PDB file of C-alpha atoms and ligand atoms in Angstrom:
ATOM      1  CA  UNK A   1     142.645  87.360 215.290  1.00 88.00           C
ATOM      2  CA  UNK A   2     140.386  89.225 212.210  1.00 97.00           C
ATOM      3  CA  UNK A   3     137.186  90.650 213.147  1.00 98.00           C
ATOM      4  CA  UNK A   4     133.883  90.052 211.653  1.00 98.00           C
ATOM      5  CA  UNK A   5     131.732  92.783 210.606  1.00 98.00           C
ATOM      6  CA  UNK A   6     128.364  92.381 209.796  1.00 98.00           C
ATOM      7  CA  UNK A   7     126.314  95.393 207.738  1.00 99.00           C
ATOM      8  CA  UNK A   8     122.738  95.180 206.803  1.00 98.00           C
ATOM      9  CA  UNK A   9     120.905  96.735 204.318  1.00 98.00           C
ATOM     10  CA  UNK A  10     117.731  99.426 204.929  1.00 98.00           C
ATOM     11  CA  UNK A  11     115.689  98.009 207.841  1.00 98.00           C
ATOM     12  CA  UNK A  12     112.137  98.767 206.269  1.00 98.00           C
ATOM     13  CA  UNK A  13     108.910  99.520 208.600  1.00 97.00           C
ATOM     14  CA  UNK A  14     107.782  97.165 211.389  1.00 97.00           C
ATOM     15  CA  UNK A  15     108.276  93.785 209.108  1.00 98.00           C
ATOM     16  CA  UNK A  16     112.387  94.721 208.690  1.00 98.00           C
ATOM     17  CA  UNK A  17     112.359  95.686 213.230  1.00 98.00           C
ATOM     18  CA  UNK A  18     110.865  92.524 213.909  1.00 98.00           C
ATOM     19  CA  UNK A  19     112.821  90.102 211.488  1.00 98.00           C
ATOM     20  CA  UNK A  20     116.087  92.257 213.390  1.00 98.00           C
ATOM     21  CA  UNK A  21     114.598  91.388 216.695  1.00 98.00           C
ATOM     22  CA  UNK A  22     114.360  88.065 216.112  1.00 98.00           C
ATOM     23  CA  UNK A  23     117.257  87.067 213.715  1.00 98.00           C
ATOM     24  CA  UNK A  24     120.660  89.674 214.742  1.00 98.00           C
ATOM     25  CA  UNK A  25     120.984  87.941 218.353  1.00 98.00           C
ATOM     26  CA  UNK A  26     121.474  84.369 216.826  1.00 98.00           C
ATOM     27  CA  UNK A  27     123.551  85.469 213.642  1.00 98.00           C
ATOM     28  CA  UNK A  28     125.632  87.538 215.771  1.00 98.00           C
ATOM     29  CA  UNK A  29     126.364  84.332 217.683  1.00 98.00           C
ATOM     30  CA  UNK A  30     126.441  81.601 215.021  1.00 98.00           C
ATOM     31  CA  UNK A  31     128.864  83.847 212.728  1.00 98.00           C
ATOM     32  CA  UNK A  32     131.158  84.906 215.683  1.00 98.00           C
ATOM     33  CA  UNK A  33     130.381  88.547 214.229  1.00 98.00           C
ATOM     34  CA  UNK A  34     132.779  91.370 216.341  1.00 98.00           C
ATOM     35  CA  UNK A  35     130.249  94.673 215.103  1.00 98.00           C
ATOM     36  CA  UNK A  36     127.085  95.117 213.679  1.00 98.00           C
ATOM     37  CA  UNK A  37     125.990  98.282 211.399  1.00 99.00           C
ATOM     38  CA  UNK A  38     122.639  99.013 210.012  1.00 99.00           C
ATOM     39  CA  UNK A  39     121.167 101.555 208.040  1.00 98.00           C
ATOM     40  CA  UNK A  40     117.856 101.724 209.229  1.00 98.00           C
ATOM     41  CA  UNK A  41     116.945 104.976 207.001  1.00 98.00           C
ATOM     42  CA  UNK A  42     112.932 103.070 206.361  1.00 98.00           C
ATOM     43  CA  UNK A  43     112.443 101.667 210.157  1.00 97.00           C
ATOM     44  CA  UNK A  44     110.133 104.468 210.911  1.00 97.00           C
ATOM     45  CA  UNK A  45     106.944 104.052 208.546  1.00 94.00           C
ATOM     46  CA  UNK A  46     109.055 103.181 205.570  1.00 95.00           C
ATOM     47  CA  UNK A  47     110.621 106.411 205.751  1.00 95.00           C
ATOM     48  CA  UNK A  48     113.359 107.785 208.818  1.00 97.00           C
ATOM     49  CA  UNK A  49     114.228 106.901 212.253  1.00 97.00           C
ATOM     50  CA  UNK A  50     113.114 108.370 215.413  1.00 97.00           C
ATOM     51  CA  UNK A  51     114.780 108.315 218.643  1.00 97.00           C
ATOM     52  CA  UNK A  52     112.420 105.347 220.375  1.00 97.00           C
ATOM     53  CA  UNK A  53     113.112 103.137 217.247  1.00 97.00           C
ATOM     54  CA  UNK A  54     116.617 103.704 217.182  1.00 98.00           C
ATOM     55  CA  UNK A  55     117.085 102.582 220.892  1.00 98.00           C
ATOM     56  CA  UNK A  56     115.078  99.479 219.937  1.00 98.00           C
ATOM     57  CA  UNK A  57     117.240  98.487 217.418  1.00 98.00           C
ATOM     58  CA  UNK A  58     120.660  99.104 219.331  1.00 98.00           C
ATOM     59  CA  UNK A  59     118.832  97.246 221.852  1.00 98.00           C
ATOM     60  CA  UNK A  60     118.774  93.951 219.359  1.00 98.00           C
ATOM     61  CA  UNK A  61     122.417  94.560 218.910  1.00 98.00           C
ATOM     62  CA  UNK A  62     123.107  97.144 216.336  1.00 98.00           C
ATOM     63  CA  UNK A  63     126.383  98.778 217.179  1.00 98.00           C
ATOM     64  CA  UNK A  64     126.220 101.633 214.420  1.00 99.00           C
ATOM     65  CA  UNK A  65     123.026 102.798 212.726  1.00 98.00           C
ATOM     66  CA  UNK A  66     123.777 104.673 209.192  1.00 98.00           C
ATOM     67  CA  UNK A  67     121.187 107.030 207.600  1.00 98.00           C
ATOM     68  CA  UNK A  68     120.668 107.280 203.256  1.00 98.00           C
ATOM     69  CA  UNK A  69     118.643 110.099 202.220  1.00 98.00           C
ATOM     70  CA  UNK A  70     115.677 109.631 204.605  1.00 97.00           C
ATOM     71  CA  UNK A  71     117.875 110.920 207.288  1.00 97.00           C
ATOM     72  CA  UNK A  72     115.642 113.561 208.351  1.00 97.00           C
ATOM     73  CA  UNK A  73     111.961 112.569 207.439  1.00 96.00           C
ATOM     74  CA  UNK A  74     111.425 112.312 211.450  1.00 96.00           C
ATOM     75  CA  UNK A  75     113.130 115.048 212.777  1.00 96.00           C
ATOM     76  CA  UNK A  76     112.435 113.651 216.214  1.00 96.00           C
ATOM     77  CA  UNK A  77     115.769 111.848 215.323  1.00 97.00           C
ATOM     78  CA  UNK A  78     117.900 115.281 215.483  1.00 98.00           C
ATOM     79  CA  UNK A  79     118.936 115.229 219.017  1.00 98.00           C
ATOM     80  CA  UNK A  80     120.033 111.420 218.585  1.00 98.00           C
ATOM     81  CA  UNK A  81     121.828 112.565 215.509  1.00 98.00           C
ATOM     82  CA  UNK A  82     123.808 115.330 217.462  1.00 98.00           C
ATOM     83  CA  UNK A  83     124.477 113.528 220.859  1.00 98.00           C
ATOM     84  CA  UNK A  84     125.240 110.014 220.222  1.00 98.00           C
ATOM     85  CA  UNK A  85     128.100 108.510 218.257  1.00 98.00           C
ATOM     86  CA  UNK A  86     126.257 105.157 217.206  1.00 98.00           C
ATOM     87  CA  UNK A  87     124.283 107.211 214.914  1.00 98.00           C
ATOM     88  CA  UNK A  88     125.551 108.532 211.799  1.00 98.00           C
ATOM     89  CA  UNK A  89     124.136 110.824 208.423  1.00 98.00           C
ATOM     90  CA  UNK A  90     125.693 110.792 205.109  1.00 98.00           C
ATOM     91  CA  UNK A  91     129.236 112.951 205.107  1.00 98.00           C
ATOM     92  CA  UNK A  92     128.602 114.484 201.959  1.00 98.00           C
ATOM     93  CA  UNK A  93     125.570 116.778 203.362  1.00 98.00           C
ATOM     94  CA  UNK A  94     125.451 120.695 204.331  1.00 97.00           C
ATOM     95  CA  UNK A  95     127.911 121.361 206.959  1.00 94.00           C
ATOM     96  CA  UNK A  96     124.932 122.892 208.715  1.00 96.00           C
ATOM     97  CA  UNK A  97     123.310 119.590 208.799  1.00 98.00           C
ATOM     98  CA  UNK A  98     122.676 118.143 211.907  1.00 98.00           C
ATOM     99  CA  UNK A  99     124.698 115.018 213.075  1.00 98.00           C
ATOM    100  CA  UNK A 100     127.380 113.467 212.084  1.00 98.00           C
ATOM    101  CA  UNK A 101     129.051 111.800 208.868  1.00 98.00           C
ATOM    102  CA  UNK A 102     131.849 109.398 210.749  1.00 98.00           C
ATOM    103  CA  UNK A 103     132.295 107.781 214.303  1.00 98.00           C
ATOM    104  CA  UNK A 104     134.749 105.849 215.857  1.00 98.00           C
ATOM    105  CA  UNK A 105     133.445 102.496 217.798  1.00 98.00           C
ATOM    106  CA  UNK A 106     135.497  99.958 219.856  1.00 97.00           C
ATOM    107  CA  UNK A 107     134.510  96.316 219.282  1.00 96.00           C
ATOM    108  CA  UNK A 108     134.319  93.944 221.804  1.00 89.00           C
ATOM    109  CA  UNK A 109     137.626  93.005 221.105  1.00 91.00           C
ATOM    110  CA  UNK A 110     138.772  96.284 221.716  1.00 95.00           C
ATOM    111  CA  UNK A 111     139.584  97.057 218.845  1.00 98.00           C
ATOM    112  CA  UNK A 112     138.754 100.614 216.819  1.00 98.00           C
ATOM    113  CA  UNK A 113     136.318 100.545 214.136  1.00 98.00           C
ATOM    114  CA  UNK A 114     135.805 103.749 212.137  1.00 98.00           C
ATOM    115  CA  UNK A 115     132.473 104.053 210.257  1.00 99.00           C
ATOM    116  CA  UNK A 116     131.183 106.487 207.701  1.00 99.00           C
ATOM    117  CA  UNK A 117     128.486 107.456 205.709  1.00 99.00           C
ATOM    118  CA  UNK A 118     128.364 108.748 202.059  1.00 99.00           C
ATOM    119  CA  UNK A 119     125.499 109.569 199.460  1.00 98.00           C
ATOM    120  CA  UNK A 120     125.409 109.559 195.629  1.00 98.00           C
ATOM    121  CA  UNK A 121     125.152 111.768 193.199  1.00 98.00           C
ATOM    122  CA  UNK A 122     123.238 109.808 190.329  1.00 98.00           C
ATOM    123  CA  UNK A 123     119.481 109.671 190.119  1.00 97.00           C
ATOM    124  CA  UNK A 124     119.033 111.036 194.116  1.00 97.00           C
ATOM    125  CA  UNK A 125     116.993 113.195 195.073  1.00 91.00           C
ATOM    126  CA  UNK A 126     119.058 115.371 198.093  1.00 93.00           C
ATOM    127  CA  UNK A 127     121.550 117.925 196.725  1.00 93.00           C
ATOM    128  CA  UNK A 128     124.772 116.398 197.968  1.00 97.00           C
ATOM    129  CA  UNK A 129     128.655 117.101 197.607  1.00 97.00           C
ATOM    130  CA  UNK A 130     131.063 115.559 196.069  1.00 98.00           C
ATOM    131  CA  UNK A 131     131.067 111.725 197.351  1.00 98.00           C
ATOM    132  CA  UNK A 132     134.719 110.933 196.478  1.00 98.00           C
ATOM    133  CA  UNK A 133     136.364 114.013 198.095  1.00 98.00           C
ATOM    134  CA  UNK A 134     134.220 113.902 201.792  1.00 98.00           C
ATOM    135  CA  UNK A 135     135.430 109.985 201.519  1.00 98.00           C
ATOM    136  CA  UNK A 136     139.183 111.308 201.240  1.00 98.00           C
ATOM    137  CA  UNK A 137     138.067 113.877 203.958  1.00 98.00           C
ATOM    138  CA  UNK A 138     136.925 111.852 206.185  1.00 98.00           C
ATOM    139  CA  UNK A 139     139.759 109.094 205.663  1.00 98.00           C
ATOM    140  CA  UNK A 140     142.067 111.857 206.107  1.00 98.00           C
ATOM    141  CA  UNK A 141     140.281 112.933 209.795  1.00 98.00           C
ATOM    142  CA  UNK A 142     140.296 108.886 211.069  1.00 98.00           C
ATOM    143  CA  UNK A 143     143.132 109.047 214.286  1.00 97.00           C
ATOM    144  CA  UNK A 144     146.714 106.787 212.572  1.00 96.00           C
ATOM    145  CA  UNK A 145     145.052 104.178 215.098  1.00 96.00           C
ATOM    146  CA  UNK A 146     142.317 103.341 213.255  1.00 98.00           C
ATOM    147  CA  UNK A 147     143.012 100.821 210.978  1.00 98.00           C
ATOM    148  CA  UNK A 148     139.762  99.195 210.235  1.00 98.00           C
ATOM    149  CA  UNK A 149     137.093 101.022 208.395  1.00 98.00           C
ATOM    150  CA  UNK A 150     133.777 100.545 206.543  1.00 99.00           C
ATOM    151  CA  UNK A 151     131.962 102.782 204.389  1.00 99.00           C
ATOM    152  CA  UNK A 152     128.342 102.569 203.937  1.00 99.00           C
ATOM    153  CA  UNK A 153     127.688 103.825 200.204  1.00 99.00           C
ATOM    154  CA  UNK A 154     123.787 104.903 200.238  1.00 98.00           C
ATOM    155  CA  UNK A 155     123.320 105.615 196.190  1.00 98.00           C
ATOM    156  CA  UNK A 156     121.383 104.072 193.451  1.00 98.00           C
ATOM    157  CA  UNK A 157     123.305 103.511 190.297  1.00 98.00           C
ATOM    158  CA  UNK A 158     125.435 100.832 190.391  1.00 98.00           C
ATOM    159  CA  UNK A 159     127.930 102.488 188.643  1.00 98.00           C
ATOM    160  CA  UNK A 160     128.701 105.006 190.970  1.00 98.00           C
ATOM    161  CA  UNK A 161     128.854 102.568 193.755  1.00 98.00           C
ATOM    162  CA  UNK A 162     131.221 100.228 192.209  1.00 98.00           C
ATOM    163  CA  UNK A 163     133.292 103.376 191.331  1.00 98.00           C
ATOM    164  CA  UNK A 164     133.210 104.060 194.977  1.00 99.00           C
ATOM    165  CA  UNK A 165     134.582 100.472 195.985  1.00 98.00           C
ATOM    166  CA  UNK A 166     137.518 101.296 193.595  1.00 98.00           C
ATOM    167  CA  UNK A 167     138.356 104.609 194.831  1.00 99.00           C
ATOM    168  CA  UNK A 168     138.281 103.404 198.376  1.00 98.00           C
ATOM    169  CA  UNK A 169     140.337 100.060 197.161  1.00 98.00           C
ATOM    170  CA  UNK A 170     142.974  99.514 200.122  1.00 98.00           C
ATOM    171  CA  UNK A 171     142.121 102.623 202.264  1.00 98.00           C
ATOM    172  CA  UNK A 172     138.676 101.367 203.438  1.00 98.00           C
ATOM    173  CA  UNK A 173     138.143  97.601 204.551  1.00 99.00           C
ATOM    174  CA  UNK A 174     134.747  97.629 203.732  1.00 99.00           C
ATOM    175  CA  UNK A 175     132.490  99.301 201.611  1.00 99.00           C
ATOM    176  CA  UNK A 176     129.099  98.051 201.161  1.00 99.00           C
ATOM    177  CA  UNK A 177     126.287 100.220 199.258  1.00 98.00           C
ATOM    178  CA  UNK A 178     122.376 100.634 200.170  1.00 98.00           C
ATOM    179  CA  UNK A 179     119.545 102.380 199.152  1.00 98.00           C
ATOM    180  CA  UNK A 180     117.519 100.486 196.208  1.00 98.00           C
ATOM    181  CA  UNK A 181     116.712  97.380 198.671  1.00 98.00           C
ATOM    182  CA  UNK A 182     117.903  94.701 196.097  1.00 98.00           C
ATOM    183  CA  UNK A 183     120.415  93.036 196.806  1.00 98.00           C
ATOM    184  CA  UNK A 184     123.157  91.918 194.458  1.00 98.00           C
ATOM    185  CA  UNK A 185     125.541  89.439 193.346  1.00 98.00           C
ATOM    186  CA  UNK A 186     129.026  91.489 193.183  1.00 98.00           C
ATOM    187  CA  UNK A 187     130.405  90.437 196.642  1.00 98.00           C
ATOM    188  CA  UNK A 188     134.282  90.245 196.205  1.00 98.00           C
ATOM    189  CA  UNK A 189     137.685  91.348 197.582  1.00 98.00           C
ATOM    190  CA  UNK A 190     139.029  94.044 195.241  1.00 98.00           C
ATOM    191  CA  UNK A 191     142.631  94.314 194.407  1.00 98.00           C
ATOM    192  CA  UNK A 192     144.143  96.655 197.737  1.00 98.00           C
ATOM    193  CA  UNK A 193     142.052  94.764 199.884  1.00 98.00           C
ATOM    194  CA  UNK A 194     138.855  96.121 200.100  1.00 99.00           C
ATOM    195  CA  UNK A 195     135.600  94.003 200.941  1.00 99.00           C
ATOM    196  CA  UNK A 196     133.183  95.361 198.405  1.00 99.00           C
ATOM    197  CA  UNK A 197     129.492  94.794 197.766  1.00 99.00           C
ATOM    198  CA  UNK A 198     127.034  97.398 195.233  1.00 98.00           C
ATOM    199  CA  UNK A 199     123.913  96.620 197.953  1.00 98.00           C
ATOM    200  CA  UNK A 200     123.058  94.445 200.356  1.00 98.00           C
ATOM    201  CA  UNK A 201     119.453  94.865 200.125  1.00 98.00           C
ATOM    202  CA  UNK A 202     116.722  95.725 202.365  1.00 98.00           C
ATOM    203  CA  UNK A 203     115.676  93.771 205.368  1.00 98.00           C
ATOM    204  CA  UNK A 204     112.281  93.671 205.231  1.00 98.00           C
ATOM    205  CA  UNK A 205     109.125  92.651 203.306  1.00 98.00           C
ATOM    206  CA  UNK A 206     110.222  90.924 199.792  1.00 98.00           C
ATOM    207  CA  UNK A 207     106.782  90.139 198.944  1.00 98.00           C
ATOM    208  CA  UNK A 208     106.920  94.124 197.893  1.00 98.00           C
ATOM    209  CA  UNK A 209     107.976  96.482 195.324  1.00 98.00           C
ATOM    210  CA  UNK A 210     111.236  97.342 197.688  1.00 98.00           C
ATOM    211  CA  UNK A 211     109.345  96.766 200.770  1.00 98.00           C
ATOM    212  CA  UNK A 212     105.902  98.807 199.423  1.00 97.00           C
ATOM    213  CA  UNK A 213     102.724  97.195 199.111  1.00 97.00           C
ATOM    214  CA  UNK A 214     102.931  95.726 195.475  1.00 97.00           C
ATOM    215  CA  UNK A 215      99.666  96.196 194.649  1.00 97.00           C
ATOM    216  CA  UNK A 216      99.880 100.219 195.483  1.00 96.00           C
ATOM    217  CA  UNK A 217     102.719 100.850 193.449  1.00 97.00           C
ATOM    218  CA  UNK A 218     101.476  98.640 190.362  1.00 97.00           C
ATOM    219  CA  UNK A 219      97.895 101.056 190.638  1.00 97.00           C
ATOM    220  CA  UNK A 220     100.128 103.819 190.373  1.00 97.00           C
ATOM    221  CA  UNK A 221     102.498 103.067 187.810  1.00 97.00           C
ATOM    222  CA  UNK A 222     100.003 101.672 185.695  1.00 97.00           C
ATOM    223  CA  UNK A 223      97.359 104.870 186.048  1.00 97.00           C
ATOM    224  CA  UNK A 224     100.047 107.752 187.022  1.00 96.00           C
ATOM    225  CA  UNK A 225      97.472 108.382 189.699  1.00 96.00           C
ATOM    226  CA  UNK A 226      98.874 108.603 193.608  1.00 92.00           C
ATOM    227  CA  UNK A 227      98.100 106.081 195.865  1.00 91.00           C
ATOM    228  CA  UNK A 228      99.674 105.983 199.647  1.00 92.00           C
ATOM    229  CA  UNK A 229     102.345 103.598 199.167  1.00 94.00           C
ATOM    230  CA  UNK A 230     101.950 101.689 202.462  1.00 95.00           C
ATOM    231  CA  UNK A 231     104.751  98.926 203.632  1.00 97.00           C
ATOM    232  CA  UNK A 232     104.285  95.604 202.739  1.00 97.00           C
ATOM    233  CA  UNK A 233     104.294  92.497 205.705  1.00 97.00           C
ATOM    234  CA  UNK A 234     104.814  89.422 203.723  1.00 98.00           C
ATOM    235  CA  UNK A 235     108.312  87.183 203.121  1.00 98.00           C
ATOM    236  CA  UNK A 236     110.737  89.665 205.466  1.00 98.00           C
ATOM    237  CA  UNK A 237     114.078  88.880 205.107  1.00 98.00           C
ATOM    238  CA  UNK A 238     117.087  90.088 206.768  1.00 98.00           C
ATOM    239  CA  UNK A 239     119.985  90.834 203.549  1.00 98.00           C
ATOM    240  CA  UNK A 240     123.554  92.117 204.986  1.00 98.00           C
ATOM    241  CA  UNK A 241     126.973  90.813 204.102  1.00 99.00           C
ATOM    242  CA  UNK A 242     130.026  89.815 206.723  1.00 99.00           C
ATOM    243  CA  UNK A 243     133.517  90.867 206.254  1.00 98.00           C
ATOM    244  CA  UNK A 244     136.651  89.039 208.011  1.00 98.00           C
ATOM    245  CA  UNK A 245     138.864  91.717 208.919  1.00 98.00           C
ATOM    246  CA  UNK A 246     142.596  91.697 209.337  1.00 98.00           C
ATOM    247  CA  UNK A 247     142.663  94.213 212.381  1.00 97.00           C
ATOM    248  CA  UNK A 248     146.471  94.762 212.279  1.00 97.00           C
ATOM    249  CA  UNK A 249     146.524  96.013 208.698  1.00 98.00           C
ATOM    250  CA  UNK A 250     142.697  96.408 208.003  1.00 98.00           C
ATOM    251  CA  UNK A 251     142.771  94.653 204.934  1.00 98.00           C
ATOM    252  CA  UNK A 252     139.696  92.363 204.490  1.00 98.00           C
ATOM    253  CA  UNK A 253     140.195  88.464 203.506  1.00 98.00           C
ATOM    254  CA  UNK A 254     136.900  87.631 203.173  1.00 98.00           C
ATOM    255  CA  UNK A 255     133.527  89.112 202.578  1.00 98.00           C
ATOM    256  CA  UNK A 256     130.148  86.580 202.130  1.00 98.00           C
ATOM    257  CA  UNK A 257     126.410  87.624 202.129  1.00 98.00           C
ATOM    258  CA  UNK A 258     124.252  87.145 204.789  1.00 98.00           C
ATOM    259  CA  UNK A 259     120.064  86.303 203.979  1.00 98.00           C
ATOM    260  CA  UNK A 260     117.806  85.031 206.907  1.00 98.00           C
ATOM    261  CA  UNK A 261     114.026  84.297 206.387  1.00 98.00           C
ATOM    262  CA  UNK A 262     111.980  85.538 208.883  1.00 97.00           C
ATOM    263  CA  UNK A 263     108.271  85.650 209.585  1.00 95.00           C
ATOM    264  CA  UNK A 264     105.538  87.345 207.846  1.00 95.00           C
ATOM    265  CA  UNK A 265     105.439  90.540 210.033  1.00 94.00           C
ATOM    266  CA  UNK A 266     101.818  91.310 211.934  1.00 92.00           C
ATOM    267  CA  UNK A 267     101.062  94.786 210.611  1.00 92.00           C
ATOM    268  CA  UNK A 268     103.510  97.480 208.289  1.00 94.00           C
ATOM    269  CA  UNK A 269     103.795  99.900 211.259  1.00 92.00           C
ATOM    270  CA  UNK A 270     104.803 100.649 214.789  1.00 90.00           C
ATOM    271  CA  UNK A 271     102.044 102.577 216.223  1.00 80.00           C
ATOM    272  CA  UNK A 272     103.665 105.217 217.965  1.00 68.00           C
ATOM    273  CA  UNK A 273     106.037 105.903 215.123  1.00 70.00           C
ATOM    274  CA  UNK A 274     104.429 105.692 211.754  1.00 62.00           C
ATOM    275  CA  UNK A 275     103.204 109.194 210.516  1.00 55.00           C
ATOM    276  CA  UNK A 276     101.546 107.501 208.028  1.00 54.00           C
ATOM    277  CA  UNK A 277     102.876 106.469 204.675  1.00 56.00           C
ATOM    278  CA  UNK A 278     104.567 108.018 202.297  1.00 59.00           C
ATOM    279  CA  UNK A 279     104.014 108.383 198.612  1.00 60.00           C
ATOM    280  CA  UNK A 280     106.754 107.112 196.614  1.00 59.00           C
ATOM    281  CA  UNK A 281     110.134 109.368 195.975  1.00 66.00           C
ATOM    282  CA  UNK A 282     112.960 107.037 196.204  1.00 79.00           C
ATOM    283  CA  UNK A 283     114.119 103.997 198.918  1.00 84.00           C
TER     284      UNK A 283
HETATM  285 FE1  FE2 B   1     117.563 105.626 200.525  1.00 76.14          FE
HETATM  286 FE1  FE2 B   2     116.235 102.794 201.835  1.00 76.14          FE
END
């Protein structure tokens, strides 16, 4: 029997918590999915995780939560990040930096699921090594065992990510990319096998410029003066793909995208874990 993993893309602010609340139980059922993972880099605020908001969303059914280059806006998130295994940062950091780039989860199934993070190069903003060569790495340190792996690409030229997909072609079952909360068209099954996908998108408020109050951004890009870019609450959407997985050989057969419609949320923040909002500097 394959497994079905489902991904989804940068859970933004209060609006992209809520629509996971309410949406993942149902999808998880209706699509017979085996493991969820979600970067949830934006959940706090728009920018980072802490600890209290990554419980929540494990709580909704998240089995792995993946970290872009927020990873350590709210540093309340470090012990998480260096205790628990259903938390992972990009590979390609410092290897001073706290957490961890790769985990190993069971699904229900029983069957071993190795996940891993990687950031890119191109247009970001944190120094980072070499993508390719941590992926290798970090292939390389997976147990024979695992045969089934997915790759969550956080980068933001397309280029680099669909590079990725190929360089990972029949050694990872799934690579899917995040970071610039659009999500695209390019959902396929590459030559070796992999399930591929440039980015799934955000899940959060579309009604946005990438989940930021439209009408803050468009004051500052059209007077170059700052402006608190707050989240946005209108037209939240959850964006993620699925992936059937071949468990025996971890070669993928199919991949599809995933888009539910939620509510308009009833406020950009959670109270006791918004520091305010940031000003602009990358998704
Ligand atoms: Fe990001
Ligand atoms: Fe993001």
């Amino acid at each position: 029997m394959p497994i079905r993993i489902l991904v989804i893309g940068d859970i933004v602010g209060r609006p992209g918590r809520q629509v996971v609340c309410a949406k993942l139980p149902n999808l998880v059922r209706e699509k017979k999915v085996d493991l969820v993972i979600a970067n949830a880099e934006n959940i706090a605020g728009g920018s980072g995780i802490t600890q209290n908001l990554f419980h929540k969303v494990r709580a909704y059914g998240v089995d792995v939560v993946t970290l872009g280059d927020h990873v350590y806006r709210k540093l309340d998130i470090v012990p998480a990040l260096q205790s628990s295994e259903r938390i992972i940062r990009p590979a390609n950091l410092s290897t001073q930096a706290a957490g961890r780039g790769f985990t190993v989860v069971q699904t229900s199934k029983g069957v071993s699921v190795g996940v891993f993070a990687l950031i890119g190069r191109i247009y970001m903003n944190l120094p980072s090594d070499d993508p390719f060569a941590a992926a290798d790495r970090v292939l390389q340190t997976f147990p024979r065992a695992v045969k089934v792996t997915v790759c969550d690409f956080h980068a933001e030229a397309s280029s680099e990510k669909v590079a990725m997909g190929h360089h990972l072609d029949g050694r990872a079952s799934f690579v899917f990319g995040t970071h610039t909360h659009v999500p695209t068209a390019d959902a396929k099954i590459l030559q070796a096998g992999t399930a591929f996908i440039s980015d799934v998108g955000m899940t959060g408020p579309y009604d946005s410029v990438l989940g930021r109050r439209k009408d803050r951004v468009l004051k500052h890009m059209t007077t170059n003066m700052p402006h608190s870019f707050d989240v946005a609450t209108n037209d939240v959407r959850l964006c993620g793909a699925i992936a059937e997985i071949d468990e025996t050989t971890g070669r993928a057969l199919s991949i599809e995208r995933v888009e539910v419609a939620g509510e308009n949320a009833d406020g950009p923040y959670d109270s006791d874990d918004a520091r305010g909002p940031s000003q602009g500097g990358g998704e």
